[in-house]
XYZ file of C-alpha atoms in Angstrom:
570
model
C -38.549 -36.531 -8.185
C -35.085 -34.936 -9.840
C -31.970 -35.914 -8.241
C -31.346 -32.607 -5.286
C -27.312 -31.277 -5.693
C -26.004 -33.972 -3.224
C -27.234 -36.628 -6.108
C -29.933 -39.276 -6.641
C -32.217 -39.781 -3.614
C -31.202 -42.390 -1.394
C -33.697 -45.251 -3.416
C -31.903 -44.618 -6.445
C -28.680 -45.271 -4.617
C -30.048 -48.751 -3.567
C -31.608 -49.620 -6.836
C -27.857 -49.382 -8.122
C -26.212 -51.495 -5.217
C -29.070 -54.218 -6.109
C -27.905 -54.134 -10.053
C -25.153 -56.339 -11.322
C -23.903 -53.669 -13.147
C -23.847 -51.697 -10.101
C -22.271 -54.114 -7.968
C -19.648 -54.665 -10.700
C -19.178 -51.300 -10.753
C -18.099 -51.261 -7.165
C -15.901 -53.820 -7.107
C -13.692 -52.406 -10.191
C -13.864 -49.540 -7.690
C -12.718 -50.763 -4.952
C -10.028 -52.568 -7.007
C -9.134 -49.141 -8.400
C -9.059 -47.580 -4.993
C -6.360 -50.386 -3.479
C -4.182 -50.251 -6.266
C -3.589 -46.359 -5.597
C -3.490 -46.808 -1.557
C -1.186 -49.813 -2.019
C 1.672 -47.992 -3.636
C 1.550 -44.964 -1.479
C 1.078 -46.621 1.843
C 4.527 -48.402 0.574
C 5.900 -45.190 0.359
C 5.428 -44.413 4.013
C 6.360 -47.877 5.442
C 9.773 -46.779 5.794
C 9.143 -43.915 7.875
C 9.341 -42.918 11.046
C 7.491 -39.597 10.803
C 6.314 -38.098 8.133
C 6.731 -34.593 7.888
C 6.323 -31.301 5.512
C 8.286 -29.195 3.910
C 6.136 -25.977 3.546
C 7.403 -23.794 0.639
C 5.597 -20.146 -0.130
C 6.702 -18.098 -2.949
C 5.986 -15.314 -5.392
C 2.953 -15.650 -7.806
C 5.338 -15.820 -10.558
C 7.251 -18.425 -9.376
C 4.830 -20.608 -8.028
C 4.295 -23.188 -11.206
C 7.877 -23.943 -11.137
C 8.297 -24.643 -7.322
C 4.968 -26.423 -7.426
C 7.013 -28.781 -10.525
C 10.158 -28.921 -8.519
C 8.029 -30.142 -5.112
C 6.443 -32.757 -7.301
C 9.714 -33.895 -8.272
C 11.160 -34.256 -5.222
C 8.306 -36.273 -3.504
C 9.045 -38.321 -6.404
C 12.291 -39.244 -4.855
C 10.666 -40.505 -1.573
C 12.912 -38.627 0.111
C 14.010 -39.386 4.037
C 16.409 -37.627 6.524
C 17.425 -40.107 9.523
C 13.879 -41.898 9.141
C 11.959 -39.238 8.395
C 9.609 -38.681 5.063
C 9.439 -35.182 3.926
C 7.491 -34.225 1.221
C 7.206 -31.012 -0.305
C 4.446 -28.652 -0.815
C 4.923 -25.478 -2.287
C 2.105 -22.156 -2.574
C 1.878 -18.800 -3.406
C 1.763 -16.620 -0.135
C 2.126 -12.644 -0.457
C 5.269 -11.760 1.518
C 3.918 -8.857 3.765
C 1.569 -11.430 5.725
C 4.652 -13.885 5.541
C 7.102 -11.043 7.397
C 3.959 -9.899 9.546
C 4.143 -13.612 10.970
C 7.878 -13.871 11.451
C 8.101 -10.320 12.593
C 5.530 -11.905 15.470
C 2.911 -10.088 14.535
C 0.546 -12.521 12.783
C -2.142 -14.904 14.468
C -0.296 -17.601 15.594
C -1.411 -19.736 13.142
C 1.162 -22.438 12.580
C 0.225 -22.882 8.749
C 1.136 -18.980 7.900
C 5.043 -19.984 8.572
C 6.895 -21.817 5.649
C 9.747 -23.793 6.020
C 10.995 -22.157 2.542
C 10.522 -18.576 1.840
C 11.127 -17.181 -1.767
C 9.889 -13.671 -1.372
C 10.413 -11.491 -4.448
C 13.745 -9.283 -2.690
C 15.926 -9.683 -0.114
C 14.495 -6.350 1.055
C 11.671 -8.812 2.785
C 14.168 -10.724 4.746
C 15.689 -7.316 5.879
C 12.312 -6.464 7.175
C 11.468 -9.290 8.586
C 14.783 -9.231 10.541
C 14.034 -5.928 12.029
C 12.376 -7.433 14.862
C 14.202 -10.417 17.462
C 11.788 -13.186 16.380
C 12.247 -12.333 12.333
C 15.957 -12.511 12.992
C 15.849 -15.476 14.935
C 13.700 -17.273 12.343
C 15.691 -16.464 9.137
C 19.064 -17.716 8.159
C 21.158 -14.621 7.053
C 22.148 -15.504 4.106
C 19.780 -16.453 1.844
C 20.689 -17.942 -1.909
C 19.350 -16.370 -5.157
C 17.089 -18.131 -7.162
C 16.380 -15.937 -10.015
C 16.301 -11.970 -10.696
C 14.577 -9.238 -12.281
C 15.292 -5.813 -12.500
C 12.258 -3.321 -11.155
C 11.213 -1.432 -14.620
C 8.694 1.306 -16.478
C 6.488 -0.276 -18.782
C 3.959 1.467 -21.520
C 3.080 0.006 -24.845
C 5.578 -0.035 -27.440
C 3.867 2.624 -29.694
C 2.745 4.989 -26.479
C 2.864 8.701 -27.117
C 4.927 10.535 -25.420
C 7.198 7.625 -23.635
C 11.172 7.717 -23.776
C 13.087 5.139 -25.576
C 13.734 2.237 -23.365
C 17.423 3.239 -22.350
C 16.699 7.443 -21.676
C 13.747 7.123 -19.536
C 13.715 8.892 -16.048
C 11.964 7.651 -13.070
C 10.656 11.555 -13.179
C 8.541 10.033 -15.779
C 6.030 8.685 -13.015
C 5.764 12.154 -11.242
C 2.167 13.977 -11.754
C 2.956 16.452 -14.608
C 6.009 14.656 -16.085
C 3.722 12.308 -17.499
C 2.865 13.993 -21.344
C 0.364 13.214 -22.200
C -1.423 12.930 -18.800
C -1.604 9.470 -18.192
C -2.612 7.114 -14.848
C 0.099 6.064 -13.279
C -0.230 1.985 -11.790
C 1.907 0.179 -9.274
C 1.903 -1.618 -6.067
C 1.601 -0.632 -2.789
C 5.171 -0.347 -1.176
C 3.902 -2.543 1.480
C 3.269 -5.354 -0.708
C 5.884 -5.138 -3.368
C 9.959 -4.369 -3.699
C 8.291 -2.750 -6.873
C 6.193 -0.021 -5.112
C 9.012 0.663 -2.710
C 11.652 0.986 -5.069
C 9.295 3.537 -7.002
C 8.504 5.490 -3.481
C 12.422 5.521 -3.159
C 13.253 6.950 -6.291
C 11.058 9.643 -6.259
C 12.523 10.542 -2.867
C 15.609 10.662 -4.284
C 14.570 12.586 -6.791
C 12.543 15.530 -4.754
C 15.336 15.869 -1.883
C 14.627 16.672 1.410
C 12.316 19.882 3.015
C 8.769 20.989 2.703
C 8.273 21.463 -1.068
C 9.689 18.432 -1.877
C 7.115 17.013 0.726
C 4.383 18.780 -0.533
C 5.602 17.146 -4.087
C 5.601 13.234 -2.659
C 2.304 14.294 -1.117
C 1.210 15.052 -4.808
C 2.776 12.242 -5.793
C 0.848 9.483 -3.106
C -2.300 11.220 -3.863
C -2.096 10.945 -7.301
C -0.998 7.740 -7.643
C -2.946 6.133 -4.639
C -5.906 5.439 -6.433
C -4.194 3.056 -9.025
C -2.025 0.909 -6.457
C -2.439 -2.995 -6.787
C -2.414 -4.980 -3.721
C -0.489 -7.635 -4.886
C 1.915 -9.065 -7.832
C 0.024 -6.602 -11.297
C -1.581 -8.965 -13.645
C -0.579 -6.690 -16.896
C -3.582 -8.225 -18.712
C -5.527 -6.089 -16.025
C -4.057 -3.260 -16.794
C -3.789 -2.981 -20.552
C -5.281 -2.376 -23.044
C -6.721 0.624 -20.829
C -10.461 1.339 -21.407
C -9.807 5.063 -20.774
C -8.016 5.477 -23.774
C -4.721 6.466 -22.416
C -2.341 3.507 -21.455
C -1.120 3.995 -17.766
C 2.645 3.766 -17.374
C 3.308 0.798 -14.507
C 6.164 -0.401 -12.315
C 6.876 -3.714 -12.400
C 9.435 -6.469 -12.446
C 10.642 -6.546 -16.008
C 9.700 -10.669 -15.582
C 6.188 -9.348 -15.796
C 6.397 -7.425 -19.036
C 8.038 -10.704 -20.623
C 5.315 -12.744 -19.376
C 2.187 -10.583 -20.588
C 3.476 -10.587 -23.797
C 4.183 -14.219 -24.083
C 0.548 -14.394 -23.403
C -1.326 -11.887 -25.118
C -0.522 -10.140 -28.608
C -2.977 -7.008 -27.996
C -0.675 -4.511 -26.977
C 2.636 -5.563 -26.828
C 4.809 -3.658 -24.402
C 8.122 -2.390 -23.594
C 10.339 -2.773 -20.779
C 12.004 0.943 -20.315
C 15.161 0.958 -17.586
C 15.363 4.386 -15.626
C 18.975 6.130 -16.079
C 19.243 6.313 -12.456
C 19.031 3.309 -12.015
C 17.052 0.489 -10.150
C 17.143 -2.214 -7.597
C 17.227 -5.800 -8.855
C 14.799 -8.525 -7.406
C 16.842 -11.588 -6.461
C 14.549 -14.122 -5.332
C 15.823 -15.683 -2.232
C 15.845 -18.877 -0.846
C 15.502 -18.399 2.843
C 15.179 -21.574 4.943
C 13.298 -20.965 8.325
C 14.227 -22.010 11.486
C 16.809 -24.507 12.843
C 15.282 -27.784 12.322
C 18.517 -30.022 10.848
C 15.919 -32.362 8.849
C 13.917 -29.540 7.361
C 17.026 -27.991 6.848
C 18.961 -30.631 4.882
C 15.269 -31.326 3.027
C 15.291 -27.036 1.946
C 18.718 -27.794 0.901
C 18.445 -30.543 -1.377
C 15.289 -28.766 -2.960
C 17.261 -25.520 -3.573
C 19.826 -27.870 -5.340
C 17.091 -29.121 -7.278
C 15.998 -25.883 -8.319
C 19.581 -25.017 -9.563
C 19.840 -27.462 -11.918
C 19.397 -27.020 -15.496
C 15.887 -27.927 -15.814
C 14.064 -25.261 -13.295
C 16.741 -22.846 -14.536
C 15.807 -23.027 -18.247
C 11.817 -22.863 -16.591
C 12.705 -19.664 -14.614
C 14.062 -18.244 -17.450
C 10.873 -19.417 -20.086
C 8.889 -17.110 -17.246
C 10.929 -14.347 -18.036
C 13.559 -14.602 -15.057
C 17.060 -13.905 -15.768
C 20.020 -16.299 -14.288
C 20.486 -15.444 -10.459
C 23.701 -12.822 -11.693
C 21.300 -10.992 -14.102
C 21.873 -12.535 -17.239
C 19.716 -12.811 -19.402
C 20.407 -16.389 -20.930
C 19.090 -18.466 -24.106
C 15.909 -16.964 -25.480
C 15.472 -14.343 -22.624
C 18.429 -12.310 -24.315
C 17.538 -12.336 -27.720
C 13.652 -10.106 -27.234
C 12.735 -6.732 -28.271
C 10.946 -5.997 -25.938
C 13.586 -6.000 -22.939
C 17.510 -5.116 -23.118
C 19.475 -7.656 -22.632
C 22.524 -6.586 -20.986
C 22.050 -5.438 -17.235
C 20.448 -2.462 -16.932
C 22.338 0.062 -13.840
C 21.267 -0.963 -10.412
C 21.738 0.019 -7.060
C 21.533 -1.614 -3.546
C 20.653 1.585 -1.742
C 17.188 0.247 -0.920
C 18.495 -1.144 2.435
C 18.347 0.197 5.999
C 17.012 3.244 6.863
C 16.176 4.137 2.921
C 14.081 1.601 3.341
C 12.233 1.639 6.468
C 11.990 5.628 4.993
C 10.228 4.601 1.284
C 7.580 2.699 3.435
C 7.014 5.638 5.974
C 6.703 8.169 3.371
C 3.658 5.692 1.667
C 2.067 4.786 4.656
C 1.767 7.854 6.650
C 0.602 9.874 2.885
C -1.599 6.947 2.047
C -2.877 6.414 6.115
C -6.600 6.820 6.676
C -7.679 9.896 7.604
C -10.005 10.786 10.846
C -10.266 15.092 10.824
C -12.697 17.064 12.042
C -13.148 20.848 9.827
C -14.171 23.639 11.644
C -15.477 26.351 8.915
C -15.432 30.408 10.248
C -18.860 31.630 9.308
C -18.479 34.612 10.842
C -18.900 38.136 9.863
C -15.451 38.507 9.188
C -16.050 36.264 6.301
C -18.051 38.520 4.244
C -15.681 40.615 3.331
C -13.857 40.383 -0.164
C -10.007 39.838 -1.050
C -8.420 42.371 -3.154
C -11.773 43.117 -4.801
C -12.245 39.273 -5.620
C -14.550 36.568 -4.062
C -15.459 36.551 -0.514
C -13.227 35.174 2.416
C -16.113 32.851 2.492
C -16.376 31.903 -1.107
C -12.240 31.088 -1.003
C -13.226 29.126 2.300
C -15.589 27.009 0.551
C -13.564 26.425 -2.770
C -10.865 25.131 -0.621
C -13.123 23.090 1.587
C -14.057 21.311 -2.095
C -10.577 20.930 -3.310
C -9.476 19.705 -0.062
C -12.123 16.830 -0.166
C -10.683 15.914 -2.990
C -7.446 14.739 -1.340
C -9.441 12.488 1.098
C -10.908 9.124 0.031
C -14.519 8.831 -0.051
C -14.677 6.838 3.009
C -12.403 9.176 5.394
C -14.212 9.878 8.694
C -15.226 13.640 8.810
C -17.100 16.122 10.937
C -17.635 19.731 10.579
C -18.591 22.437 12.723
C -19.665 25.808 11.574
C -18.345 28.656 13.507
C -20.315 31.783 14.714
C -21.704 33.226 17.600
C -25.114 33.899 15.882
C -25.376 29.369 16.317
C -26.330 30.085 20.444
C -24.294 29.987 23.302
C -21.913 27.074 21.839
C -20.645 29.795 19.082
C -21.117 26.770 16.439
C -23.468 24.293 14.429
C -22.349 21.134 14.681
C -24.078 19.797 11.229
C -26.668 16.958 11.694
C -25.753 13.906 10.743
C -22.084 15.033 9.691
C -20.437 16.192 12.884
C -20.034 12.698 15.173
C -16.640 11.393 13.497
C -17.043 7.882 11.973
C -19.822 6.295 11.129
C -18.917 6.801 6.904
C -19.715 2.914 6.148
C -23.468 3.305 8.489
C -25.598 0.883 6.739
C -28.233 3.618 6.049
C -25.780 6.312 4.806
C -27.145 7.101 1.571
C -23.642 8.808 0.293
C -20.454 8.954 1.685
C -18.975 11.075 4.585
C -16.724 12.983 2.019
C -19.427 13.015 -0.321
C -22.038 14.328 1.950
C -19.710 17.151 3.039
C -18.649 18.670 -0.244
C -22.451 19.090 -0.953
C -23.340 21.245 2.525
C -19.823 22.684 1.983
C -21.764 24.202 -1.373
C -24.333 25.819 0.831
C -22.616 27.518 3.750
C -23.381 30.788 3.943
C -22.484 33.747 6.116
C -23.999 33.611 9.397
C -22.381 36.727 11.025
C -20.974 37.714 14.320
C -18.122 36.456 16.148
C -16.540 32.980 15.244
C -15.587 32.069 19.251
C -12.304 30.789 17.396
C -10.448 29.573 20.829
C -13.472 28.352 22.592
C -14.131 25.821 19.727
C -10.897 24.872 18.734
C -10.115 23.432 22.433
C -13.764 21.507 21.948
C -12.815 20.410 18.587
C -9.354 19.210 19.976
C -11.409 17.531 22.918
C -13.375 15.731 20.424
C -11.196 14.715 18.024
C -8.950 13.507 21.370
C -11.459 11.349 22.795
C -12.702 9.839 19.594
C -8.939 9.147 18.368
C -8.130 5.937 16.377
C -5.318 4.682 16.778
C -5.583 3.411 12.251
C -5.505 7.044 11.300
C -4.359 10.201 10.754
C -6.154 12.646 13.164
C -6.652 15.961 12.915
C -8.362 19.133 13.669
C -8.644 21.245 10.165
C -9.958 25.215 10.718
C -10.510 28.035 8.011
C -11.244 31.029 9.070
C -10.509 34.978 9.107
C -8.106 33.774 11.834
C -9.897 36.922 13.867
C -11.083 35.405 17.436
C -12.186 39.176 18.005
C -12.401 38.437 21.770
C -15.471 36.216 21.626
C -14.457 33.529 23.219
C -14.158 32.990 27.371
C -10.893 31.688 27.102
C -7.805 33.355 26.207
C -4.874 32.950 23.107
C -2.710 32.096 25.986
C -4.841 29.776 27.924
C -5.605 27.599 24.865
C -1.877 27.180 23.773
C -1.314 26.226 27.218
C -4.413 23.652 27.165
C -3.348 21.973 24.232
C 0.484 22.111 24.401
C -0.821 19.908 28.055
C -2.885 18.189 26.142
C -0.807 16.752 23.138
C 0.516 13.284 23.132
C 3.457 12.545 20.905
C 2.265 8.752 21.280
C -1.161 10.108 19.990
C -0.530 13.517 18.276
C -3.887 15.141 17.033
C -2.488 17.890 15.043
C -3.981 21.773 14.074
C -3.792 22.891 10.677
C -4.904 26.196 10.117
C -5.475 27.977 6.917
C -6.583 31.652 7.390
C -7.839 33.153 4.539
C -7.225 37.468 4.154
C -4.745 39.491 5.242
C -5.980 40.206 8.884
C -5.707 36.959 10.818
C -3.654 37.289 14.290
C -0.882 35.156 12.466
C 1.664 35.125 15.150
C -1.521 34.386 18.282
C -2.783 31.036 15.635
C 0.999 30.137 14.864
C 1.711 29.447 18.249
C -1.835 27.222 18.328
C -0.851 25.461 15.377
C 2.561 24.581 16.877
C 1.347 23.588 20.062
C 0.055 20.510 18.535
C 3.011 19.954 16.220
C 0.763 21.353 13.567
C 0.822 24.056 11.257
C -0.666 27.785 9.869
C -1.188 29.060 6.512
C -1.876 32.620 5.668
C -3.340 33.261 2.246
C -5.196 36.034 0.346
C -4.427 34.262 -3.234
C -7.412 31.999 -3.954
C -4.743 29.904 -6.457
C -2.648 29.205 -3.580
C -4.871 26.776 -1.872
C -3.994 23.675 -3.705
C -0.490 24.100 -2.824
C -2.085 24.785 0.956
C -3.550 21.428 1.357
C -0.707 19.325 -0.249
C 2.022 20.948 2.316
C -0.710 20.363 4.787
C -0.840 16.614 4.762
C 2.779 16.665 3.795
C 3.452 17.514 7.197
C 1.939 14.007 8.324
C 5.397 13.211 7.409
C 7.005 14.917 10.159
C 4.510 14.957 13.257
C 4.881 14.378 16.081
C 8.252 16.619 15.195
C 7.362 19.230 13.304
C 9.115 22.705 13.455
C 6.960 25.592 12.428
């Protein structure tokens, strides 16, 4: 019989044992075995505990902390009788402030003793909350640092020269030629936030340049990393057009130490950027674990893990960039313009931008079928036709797995004044094991096929049971949200009034869970001023259109205004 994957079967084992080889064998083992346990049960004789010092850092770091640990465990090292040895790892920094911030597990093994996140920004986070602040000491020590940079291949069309790039170079339609766009998400890396921050600075305030960030998140949403960009991932691109990326200009050094295809160029944004400064934070108040984070961090400061930061592409902890480091093409050696700005409320307000653009999505569409839809604008396509192309192009700024519903609205449907479409209308339910295609996916085709149904829409009677759905299904994950196009003409159908619905839902919103209206009526005979006040009941919003090329610009300053609810002014 052949040996099974846990080895020979147990006769074989016994023929060996009976050998004289075999019992040789074992002996020299054995002998083996005692002269490694000798030594290191030596090594703990001394001690009266043995304890460890838990270190988690950056990916890029980690092979020099995991050297410097091994070096001082070398030392046997012992603070008023007690051993501590050093172990260091790479842990991503979000789940390491999550934890602090008291919002992880409680799992004991998630918090370091040592934390060398990639900015101080993470320590500012963390200390946002009373347990982060009680955890970390407030002034960490600099390890290492790397300015936040553009990168493209050297020989990319269309790129700036390294010193007269703009961070408007990473906007959609800056980019010539059209080109992806790759970083992290802000709520993994200094990197992604100090992009989401510049282009802030860069649009202003108000509701075009919110409807420009939304274009922004959208666009570049479906390239974000969730964690530390392995360039070799990225480049050379398959599509044929190199993406531009923002990373730490450490990175850039370190693919092309690595790889010769495509070599690339570090390019330094004339506004300026924020410099990653690799602290050493030492958690909590123990005095031995203390003194033991101490004497590592001195370690690390000598001239031996200095000259290995800087072989990994790290400049000196006052942004030098010392020995070898300063004499490449492919970065600039003298400081590039930086800025500490990326502090406080700028950046608590980089990470709110991202995460309510980026936030899942839970929206139920209500789509006037009516007779009032027939009718053509200005000679051009149909109400309806309009309704339908912006149906498609607003699926397009949903991801495939968004939870969706729609309801078709007409009186000719029965009593109800709508069809609520089979297998489409219950919200959730996109990742059902026997969905054969996505929720978006499965609306934009029976968006294709809507037709006219004729008579009255019942507008006010189904927005208040679209609100009461959308209310009682809410998730707490997502962005919720009732989305109607229509004429905007209720025409008296429903048995509710204007008035008694704005009262119903203005009752009805929560600020602590806003589901919000937006409204896009389509023609130029909607009651705008009776559907304004709707909107703004539920800190929502109407558009009025009867140019079919206006209804991209519709749906971006639509989910722009995620940005302000549950505050919105009409």
């Amino acid at each position: 019989m052949a040996p099974g994957p846990g080895g020979p079967p147990p006769d074989e084992k016994r023929g060996v044992l009976r050998s004289p080889l075999g019992i040789i064998a074992v002996a020299a083992g054995i002998v083996v075995l005692l002269g490694i346990a000798v030594p290191v049960g030596l090594r703990y004789l001394g001690c009266g505990e043995t304890r460890y010092l838990r270190v988690a850092t950056t990916l890029s770091m980690t092979p020099v902390l995991q050297e410097a640990a091994d070096e001082f465990n070398d030392g046997d090292p012992t603070y008023s009788g007690v051993c501590v040895f050093a172990q260091a790892k790479e842990m991503a920094p979000h789940r390491i402030t999550t934890e602090l911030s008291g919002g992880g597990t409680g799992r004991s093994t998630l918090t370091p003793d040592v934390w060398i996140p990639e900015s101080s920004a993470w320590v500012e986070l963390t200390r946002v909350s009373e347990s982060g602040a009680r955890a970390i000491e407030t002034t960490p020590r600099p390890l290492a640092t790397s300015p936040v940079v553009l990168t493209a291949p050297e020989d990319a069309k269309g790129v700036p020269d390294p010193e007269r790039v703009s961070w408007k170079e990473i906007l959609p339609g800056e980019r010539s030629p059209d080109r992806p766009m790759v970083m992290v998400d802000p709520n993994r890396g200094v990197d992604g936030m100090t992009a989401m921050y510049a282009v802030r600075q860069i649009l202003g305030r108000g509701d075009k340049a919110d409807t420009a960030m939304t274009d922004f998140v959208h666009d570049v949403q479906r390239d974000t990393a969730f964690g530390e960009i392995d360039l070799t991932g990225v480049y050379p691109s398959a599509l044929g057009v190199d993406p531009l990326t923002v990373v730490p200009e450490q990175a850039v050094v370190r693919y092309n130490d690595r790889t010769s295809n495509t070599p690339l160029q570090a390019l330094y944004p004339t506004e300026g950027t924020v410099e990653l400064d690799y602290p050493y934070v030492s958690i909590g108040d123990d005095p031995v674990m203390r003194a033991a984070a101490d004497d590592l961090y001195d370690l690390l400061m000598g001239d031996t893990y200095q000259d290995r930061l800087r072989d990994l592409g790290f400049r000196d902890p006052d942004g030098t960039a010392s020995g070898d480091l300063g004499d490449r093409e492919d970065i600039i050696a003298e400081p590039p313009a930086t800025h500490d700005d990326l502090t406080g409320d700028a950046l608590l307000g980089a990470l709110e931008d991202w995460n309510r653009l980026s936030m899942a999505t839970r929206a139920l569409v209500l789509a006037d079928v009516s007779k009032h839809m027939s009718s053509d604008l200005n000679g051009g396509p149909s109400r309806l036709q309009v309704t339908k192309d912006a149906a498609q192009l607003g699926l397009t700024l949903f991801p495939d797995r968004a939870d969706m519903g729609l309801w078709l609205l007409s009186s000719g449907f029965g009593s109800s004044g709508r069809d609520e479409v089979r297998g489409i209308a219950e919200l959730g339910g996109s990742d059902r094991e026997d969905a054969s295609a996505t929720r978006r996916e499965a609306l934009s085709g029976i968006a294709e096929d809507i037709s006219v149904e004729g008579g009255e829409p019942q507008l006010y009677d189904n927005i208040l049971a679209a609100y009461e759905e959308v209310e009682d299904a809410y998730d707490e994950e997502k962005i919720n949200t009732v989305i109607l196009l229509t004429a905007g003409q209720d025409g008296g159908s429903s048995e509710i009034s204007q008035q008694e619905l704005v009262a119903e839902l203005q009752d009805r919103f929560d600020p602590d869970r806003p589901v919000t209206m937006f409204i896009i009526a389509v023609g130029d005979q909607p009651d705008e001023s009776g559907l304004r006040e709707v909107a703004a009941a539920t800190s929502g919003s109407l558009f009025v259109t009867d140019d079919p090329d206006e209804i991209g610009e519709i749906f971006l300053s639509s989910v722009s205004r995620r940005l302000c609810v549950p505050n919105c002014d009409e």
